[in-house]
Coordinates of C-alpha atoms and ligand atoms in Angstrom, one line a residue:
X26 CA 65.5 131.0 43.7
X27 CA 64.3 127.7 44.7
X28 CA 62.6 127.4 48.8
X29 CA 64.6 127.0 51.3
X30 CA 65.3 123.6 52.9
X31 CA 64.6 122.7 56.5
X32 CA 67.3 121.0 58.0
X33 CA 67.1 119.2 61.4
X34 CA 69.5 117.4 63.9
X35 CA 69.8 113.9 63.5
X36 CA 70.0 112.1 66.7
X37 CA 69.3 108.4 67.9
X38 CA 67.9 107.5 64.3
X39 CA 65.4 110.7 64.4
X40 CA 65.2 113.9 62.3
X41 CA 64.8 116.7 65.1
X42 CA 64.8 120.3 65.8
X43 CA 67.4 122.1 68.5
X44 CA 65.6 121.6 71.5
X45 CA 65.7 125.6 72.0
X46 CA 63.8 125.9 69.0
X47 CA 66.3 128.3 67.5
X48 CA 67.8 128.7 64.3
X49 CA 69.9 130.4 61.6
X50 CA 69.6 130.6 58.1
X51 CA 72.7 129.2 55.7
X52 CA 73.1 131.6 52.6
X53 CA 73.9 131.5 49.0
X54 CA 77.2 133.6 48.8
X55 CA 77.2 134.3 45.7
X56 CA 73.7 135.8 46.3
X57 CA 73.3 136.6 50.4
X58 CA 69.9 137.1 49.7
X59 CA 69.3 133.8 48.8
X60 CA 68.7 131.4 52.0
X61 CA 69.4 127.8 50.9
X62 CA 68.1 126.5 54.5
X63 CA 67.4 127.3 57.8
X64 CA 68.9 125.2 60.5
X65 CA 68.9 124.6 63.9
X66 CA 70.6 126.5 66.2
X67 CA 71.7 123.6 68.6
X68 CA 73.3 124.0 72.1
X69 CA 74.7 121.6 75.0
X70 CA 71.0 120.3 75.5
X71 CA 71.4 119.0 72.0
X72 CA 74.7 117.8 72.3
X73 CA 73.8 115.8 75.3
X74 CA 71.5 114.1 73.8
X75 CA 73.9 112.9 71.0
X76 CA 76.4 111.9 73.6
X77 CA 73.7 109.6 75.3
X78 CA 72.7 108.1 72.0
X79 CA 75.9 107.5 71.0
X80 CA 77.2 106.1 74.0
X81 CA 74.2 103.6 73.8
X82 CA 74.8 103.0 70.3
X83 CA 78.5 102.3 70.8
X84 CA 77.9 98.9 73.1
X85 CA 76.5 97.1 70.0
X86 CA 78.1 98.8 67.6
X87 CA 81.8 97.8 68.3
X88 CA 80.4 94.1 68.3
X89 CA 79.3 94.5 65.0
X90 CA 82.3 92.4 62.4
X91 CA 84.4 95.3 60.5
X92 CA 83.4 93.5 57.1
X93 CA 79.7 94.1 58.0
X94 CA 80.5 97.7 59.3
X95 CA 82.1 97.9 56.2
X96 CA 79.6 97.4 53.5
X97 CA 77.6 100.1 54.9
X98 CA 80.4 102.1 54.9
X99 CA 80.2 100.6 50.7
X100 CA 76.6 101.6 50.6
X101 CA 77.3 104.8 51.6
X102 CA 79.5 105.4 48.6
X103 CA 77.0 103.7 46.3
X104 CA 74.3 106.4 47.8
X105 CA 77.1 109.4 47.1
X106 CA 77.4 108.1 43.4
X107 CA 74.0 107.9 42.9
X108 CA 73.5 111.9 44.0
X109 CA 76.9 113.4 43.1
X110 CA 75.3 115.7 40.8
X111 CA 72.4 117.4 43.5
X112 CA 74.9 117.1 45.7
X113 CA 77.6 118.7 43.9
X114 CA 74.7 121.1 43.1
X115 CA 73.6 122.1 46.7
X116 CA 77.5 122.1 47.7
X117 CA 77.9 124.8 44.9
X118 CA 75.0 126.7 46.0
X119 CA 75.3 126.9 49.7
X120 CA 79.2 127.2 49.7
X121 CA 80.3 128.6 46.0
X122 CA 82.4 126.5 44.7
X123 CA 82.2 126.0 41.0
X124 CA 80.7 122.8 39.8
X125 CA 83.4 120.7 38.7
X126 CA 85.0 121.5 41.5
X127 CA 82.1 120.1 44.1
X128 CA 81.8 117.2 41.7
X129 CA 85.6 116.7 42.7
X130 CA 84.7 117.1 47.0
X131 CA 82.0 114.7 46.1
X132 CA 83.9 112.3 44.2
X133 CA 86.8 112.0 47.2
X134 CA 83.5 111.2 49.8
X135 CA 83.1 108.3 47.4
X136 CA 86.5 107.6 46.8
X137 CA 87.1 107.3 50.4
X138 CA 84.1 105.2 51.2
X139 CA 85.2 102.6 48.5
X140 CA 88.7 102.6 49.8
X141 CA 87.7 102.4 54.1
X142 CA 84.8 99.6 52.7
X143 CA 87.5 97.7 51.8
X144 CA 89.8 98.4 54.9
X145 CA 86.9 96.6 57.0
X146 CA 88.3 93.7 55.5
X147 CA 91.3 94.1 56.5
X148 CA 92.1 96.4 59.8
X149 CA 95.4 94.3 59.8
X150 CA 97.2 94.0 63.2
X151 CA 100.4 91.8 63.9
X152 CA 101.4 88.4 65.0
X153 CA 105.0 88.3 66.3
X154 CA 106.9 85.6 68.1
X155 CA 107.0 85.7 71.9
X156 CA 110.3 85.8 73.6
X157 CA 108.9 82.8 75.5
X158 CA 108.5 79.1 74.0
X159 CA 104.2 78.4 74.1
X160 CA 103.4 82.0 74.1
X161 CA 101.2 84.1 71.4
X162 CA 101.2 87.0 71.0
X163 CA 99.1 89.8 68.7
X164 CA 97.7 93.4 68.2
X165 CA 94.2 93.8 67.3
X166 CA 92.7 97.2 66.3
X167 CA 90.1 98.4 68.7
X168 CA 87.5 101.2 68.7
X169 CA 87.9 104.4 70.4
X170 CA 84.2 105.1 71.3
X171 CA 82.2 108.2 71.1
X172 CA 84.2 110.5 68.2
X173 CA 83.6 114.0 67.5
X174 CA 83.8 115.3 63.9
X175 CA 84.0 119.1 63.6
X176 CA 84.8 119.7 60.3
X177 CA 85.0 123.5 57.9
X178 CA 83.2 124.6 55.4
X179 CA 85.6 124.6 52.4
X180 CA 85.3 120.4 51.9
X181 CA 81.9 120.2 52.6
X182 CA 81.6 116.5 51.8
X183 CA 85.5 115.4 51.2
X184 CA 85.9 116.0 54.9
X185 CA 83.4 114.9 56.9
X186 CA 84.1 111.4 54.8
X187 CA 87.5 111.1 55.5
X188 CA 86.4 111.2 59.2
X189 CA 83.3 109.3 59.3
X190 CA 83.6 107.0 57.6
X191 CA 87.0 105.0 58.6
X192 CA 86.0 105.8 62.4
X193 CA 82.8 103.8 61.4
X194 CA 84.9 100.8 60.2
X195 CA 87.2 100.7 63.1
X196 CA 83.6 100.9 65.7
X197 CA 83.3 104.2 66.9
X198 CA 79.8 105.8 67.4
X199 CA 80.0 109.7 65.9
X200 CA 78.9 113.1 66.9
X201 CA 79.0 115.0 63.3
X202 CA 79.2 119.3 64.4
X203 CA 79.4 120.7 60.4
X204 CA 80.4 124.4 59.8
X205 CA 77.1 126.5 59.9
X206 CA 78.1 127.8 56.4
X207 CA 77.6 124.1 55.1
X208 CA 74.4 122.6 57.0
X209 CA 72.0 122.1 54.2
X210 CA 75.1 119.8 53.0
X211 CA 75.9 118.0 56.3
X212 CA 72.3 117.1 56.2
X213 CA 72.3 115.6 52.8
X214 CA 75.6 113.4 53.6
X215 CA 73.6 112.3 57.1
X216 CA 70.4 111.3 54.8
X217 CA 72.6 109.2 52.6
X218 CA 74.4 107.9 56.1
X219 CA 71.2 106.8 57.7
X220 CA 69.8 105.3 54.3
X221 CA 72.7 103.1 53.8
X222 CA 71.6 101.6 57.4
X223 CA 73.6 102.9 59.9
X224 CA 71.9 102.0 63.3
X225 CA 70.0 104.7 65.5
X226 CA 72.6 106.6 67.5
X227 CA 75.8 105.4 65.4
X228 CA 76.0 108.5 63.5
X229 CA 74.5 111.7 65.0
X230 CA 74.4 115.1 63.7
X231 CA 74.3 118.3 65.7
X232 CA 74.0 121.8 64.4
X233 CA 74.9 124.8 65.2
X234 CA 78.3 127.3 66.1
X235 CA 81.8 125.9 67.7
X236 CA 81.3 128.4 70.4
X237 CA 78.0 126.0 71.6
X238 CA 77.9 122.6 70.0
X239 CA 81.8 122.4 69.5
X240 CA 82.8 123.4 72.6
X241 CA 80.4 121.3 74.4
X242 CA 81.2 118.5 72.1
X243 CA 85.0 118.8 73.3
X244 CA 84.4 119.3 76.9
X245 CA 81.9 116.6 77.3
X246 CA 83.2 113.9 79.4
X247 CA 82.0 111.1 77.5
X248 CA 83.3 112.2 74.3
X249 CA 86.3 110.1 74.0
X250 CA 87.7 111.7 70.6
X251 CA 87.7 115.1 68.8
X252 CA 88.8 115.3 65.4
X253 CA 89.0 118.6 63.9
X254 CA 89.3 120.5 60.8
X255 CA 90.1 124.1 60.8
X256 CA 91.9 127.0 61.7
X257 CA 95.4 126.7 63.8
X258 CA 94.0 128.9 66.8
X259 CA 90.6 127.0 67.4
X260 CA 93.0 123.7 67.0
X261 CA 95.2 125.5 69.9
X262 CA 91.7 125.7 72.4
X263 CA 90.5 122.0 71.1
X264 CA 93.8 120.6 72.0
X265 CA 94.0 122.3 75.8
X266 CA 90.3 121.3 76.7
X267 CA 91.1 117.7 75.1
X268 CA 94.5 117.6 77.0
X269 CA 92.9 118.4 80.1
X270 CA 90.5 115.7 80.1
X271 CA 92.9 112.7 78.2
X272 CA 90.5 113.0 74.9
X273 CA 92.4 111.8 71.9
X274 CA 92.2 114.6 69.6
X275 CA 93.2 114.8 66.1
X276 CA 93.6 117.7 64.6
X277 CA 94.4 119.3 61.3
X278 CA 94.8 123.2 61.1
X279 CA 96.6 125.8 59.1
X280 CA 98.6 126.1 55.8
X281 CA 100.7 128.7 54.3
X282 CA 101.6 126.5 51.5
X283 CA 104.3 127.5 48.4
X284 CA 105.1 126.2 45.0
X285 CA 109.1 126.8 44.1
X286 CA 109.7 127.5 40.5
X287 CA 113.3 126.6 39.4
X288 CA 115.3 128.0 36.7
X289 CA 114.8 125.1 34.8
X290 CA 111.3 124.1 35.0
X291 CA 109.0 123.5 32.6
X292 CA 107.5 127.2 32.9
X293 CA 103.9 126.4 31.0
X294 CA 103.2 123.5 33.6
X295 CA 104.5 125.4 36.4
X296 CA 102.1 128.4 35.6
X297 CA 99.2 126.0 35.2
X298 CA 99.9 124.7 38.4
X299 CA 100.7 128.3 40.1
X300 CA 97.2 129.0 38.8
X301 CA 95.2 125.8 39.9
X302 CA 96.8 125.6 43.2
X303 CA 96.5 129.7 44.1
X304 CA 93.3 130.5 42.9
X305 CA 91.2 126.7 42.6
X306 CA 88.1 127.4 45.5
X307 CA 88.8 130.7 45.3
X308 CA 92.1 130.0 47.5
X309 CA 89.8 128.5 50.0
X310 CA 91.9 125.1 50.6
X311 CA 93.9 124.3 53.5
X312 CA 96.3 123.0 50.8
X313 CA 96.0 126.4 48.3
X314 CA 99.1 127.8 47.3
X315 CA 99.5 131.5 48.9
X316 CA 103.4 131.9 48.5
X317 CA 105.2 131.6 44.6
X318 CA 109.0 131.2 45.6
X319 CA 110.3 132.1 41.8
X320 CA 114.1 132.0 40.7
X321 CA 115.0 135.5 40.2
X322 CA 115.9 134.3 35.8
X323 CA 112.4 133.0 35.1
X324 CA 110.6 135.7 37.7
X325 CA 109.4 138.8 34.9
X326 CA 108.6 136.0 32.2
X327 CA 106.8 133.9 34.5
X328 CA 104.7 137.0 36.6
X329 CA 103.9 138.3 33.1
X330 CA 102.1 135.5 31.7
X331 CA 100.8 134.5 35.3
X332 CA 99.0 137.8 35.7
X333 CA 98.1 137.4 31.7
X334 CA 96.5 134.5 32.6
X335 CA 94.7 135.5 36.2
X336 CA 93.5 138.3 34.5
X337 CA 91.2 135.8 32.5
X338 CA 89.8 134.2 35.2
X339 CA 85.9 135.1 35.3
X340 CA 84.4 135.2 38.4
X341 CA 80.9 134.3 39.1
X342 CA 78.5 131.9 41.1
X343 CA 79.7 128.2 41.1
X344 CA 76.9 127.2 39.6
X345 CA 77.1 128.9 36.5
X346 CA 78.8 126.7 34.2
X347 CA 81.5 129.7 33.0
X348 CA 83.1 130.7 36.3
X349 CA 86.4 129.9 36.9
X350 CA 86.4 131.4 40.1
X351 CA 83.5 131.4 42.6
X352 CA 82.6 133.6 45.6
X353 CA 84.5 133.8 49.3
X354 CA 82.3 131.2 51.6
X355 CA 81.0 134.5 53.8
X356 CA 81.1 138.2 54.9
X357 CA 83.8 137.2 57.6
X358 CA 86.0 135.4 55.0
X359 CA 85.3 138.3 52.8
X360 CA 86.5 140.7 55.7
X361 CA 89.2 139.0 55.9
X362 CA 90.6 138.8 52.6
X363 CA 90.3 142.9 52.2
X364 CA 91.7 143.4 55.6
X365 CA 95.0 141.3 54.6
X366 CA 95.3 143.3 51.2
X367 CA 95.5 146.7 53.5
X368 CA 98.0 144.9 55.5
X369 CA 99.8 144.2 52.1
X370 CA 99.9 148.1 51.3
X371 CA 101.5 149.0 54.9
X372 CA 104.2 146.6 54.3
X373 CA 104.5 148.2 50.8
X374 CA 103.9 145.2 48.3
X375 CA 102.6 145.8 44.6
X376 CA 100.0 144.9 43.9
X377 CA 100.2 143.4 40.6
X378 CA 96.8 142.7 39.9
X379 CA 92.7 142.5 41.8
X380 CA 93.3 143.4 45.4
X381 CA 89.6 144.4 45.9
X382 CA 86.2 143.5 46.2
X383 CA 85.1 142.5 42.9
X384 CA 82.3 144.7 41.2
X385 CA 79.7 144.4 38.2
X386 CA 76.9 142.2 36.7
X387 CA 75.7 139.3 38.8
X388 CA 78.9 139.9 41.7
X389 CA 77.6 142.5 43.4
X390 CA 75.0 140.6 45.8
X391 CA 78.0 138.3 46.7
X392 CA 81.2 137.6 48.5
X393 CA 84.0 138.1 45.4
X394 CA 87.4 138.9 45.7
X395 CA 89.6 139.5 42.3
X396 CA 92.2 136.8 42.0
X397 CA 95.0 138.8 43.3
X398 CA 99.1 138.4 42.8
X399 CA 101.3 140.6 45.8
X400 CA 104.8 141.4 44.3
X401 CA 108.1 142.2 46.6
X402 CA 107.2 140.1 49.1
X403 CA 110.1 139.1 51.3
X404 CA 110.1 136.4 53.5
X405 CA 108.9 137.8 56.7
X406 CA 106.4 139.7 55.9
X407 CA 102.6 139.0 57.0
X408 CA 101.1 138.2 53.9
X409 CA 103.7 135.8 53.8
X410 CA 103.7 134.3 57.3
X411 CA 99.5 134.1 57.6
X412 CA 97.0 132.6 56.2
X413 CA 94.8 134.1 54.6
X414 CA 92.4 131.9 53.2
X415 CA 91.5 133.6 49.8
X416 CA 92.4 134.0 46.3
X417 CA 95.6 135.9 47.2
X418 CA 99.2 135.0 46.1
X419 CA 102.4 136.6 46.8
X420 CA 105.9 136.3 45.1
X421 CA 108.9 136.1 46.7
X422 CA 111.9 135.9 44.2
X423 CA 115.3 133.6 44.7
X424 CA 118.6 133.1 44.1
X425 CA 119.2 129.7 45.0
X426 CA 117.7 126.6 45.3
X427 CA 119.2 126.5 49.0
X428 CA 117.5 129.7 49.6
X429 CA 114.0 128.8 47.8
X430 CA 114.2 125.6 50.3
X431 CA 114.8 128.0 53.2
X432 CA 112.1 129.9 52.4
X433 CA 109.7 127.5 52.0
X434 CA 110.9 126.1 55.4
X435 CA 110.4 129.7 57.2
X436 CA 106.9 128.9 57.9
X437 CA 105.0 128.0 61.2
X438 CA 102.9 125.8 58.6
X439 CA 103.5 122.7 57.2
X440 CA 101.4 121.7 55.2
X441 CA 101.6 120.9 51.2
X442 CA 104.2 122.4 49.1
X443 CA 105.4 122.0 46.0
X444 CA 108.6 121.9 43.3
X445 CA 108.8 122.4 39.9
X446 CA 111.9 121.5 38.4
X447 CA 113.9 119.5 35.4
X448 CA 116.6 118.8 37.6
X449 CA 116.0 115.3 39.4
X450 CA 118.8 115.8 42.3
X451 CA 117.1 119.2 43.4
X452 CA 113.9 117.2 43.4
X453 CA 115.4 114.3 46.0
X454 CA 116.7 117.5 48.0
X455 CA 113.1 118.9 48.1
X456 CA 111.7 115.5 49.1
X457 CA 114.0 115.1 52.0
X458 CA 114.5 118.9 52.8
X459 CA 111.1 120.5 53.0
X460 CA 109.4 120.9 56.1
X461 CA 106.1 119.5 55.2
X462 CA 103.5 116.6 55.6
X463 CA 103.2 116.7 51.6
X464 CA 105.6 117.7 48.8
X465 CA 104.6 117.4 44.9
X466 CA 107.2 117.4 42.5
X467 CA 106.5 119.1 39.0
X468 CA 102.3 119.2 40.6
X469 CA 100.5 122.0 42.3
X470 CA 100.1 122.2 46.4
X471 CA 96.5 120.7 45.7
X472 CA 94.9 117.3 44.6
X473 CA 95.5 114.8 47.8
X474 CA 94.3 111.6 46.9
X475 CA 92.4 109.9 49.9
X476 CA 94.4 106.2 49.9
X477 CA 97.5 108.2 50.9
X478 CA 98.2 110.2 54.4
X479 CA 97.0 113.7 54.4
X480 CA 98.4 116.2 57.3
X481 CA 101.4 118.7 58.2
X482 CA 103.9 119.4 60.3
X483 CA 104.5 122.7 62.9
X484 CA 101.1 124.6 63.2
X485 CA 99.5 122.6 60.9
X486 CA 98.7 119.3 62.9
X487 CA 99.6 117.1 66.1
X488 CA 101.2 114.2 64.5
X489 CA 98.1 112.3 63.0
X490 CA 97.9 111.8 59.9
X491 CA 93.7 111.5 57.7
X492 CA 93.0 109.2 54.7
X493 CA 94.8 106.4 54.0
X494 CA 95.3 103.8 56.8
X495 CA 97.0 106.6 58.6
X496 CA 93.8 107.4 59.6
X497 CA 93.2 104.1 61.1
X498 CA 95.8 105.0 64.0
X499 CA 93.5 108.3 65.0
X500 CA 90.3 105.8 64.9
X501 CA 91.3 103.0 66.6
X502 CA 93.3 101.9 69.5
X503 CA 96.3 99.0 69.8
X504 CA 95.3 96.2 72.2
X505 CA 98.4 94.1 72.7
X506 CA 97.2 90.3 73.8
X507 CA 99.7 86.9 74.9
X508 CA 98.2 83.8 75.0
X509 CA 100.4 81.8 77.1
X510 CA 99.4 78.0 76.0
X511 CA 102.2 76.7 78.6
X512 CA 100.3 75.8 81.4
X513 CA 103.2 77.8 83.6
X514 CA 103.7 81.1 84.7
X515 CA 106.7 82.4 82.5
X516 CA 108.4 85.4 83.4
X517 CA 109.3 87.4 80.3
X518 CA 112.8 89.0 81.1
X519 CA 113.7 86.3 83.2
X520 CA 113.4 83.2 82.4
X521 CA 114.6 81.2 79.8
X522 CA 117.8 83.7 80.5
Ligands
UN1_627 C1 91.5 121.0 52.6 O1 91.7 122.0 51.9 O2 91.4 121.0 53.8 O3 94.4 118.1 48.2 C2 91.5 119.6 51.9 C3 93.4 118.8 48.1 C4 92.1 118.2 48.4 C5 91.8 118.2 49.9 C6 91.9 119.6 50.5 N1 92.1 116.9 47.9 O4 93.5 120.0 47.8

């Protein structure tokens, strides 16, 4: 076991401790005796003193040219390359997912920062004519202000990066509130963040739970932003106190994501993608696949060599090198998981395979759920409607195309789904038809690339759209200027009629 890392808040340009002087220890879940760091357990004291900084901050900050915001945004992405693999490393260890797989969260932090380095260089607005002759006029993106990030546990670097770092490029000055689960993390990213030379107080970092540092974070007056990650319900309270007080807030929340396998699909890529999407991070993606909507002629063949090949999967710690499957983040996830597999046997599914906590060598100090496949599930049912957040899969069998599209539409979620098919007018259906802010054709529910928008529809988000430069319109602000160059007063509606 190696010792423990100290982590601190990082506020106004200083490493510091929660001015209660509490804390709380982040565990190994693969091992929850193993305490990768302990962490300060911040509270609105803390969080004020962020606000102030950032505030401060902000009044030079927004002065500073994009393309010069920008290349630290660039370094930034040099510092992520240059520790992928201890990151990667620590990611694994503090929130057990395997290694290849935090190498991937890692590579879409640098990914991102390459793409939004370049955006500074850009932040395009538009020139249009005037309706009136020696008139101008323009839209120029402008900052927002003070932005809070509160971002989960499952992305631990992805995430934060796809919020940080285009609201640094537009101007903003940043509150950072991690998930406890992912602190030692959140602390690393910050250390590269303040080496790449962000300014004191442009990007802060405050500890501790959602019920203290978030909620403070949201109510505070001069927080101008909120951007959050996580589950629908919090997104629901974040959005009231925000809506009270005419915060922006961005929000991106639940998924209850399916994969349609058609009659004619290619059944081996479909399977490898069934697989991948339902049980990659242990099912712990917003985008994971929990619903298999199969076409009752290829259900039996493609169950049987599905559950052939879940049974494979070897579970273990992330870091070890042969685990296909890692541990559930915590006890409460774990909880969670086992209490939606009892829901599963009132509403009388099979279970076809796992459905318990797993047992045996090297598990049993950790958080591990079997990779588990529900069968019979119909449509309504509540392992079909809720998320559930684990590696946990249930089939529901089809007749139709129309009625695989209407059950991937009989969601409150939309976020990712997917299609597998041969036949390319059912895929142009599925791309118009499905109710969801992503749809991959003949590709599992997971593996967003950061250039493109990333989001959903119904209880999955309010209409803003992360990555890409979609997620320039949740960072920045349209200011509309005419330059009138006539030396006249000219009255647009009215003259020149
Ligand atoms: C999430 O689970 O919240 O598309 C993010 C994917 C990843 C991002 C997932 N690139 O699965």
């Amino acid at each position: 076991m190696n010792k423990p890392l100290t982590c601190h808040n990082y506020i106004n340009g200083q490493w510091i401790s929660a001015k209660s002087g509490k804390s709380f220890e982040s565990l190994n879940p693969a091992n929850g005796r193993e305490c990768i760091a302990t962490v300060p357990l911040s509270g609105s004291a803390d969080v004020q003193a962020a606000v102030t900084a950032a505030r401060q901050a902000y009044q030079s900050w927004r002065l500073v040219p994009a393309p010069v915001r920008s290349e630290i945004v660039h370094r930034i992405g040099e510092g992520l390359l240059a520790r992928k693999k201890e990151l990667a490393t620590l990611m694994s260890r503090e929130m057990g997912k395997i290694l290849t797989e935090a190498q991937g969260d890692v590579q879409e932090g640098i990914d991102c920062a390459f793409y939004y380095a370049g955006e500074g260089r850009r932040l395009f607005g538009q020139t249009t004519p005037s309706e009136l002759g020696n008139k101008f006029a323009m839209t120029l993106r402008m900052p927002i202000g003070v932005a809070a990030l509160i971002t989960p546990w499952n992305f631990p670097i992805a995430i934060p990066c796809w919020k940080a770092l285009p609201a640094l490029v537009c101007g903003n000055t940043l509150i950072f509130k991690p998930a406890k689960d992912v602190s030692a993390c959140a602390t690393l990213l910050t250390e590269i963040i303040a080496e790449a030379g962000v300014p004191p107080g442009v990007f802060n970092l405050v500890h501790g739970s959602g019920e203290e540092v978030g909620q403070s974070l949201t109510s505070h007056p001069e927080v101008d932003l909120v951007s959050f990650t996580g589950s629908s319900q919090t997104g629901a309270e974040v959005a009231a106190i925000c809506g009270r007080s005419h915060k922006r807030v961005s929000l991106e929340m639940g998924g209850k994501n399916a994969q349609i396998v058609m009659e004619d699909a290619d059944l081996e890529l479909a399977l490898e993608g069934a697989l991948w999407g339902a049980f990659g991070t242990t099912g712990q993606r917003c985008t994971a696949t929990s619903r298999l909507i199969l076409h009752r002629d290829i259900k039996a063949d493609f169950t049987a060599k599905l559950l052939d090949k879940t049974r494979k999967l070897r579970l273990g710690a992330g870091t070890d090198p042969h685990t296909d499957v890692g541990p559930l983040v915590n006890e409460a996830q774990l909880k969670r998981v086992k209490y939606y597999l009892e829901v599963a046997q009132d509403e009388g599914v099979t279970i076809l395979t796992g459905g318990k906590q797993a047992q045996g060598e090297g598990l049993d100090q950790g958080y591990f759920f079997e990779p588990t496949i529900l069968d019979g599930v119909e449509s309504q049912m509540r392992v079909a409607q809720e998320e559930i957040f684990g590696p946990v899969v249930s089939l529901i069998e089809v007749g139709s195309f129309e009625e695989a599209i209407a059950i991937i539409n009989d969601s409150r979620y939309g976020l990712s789904s997917a299609v597998y098919t041969q036949n390319v007018n059912r895929a142009f259906q599925a791309m118009r038809d499905i109710e969801a802010g992503i749809t991959y054709i003949n590709g599992p529910t997971i593996g967003a690339e950061v250039h493109l928008p990333f989001g959903g529809v119904k209880a999955t988000g309010n209409g803003h759209r992360e990555a890409g430069t979609a997620a320039l319109d949740i960072f920045s602000e349209w200011k509309t200027v005419y330059v009138d160059f006539s030396g006249q007063l000219q009255r647009a509606q009215i003259d020149n009629r």
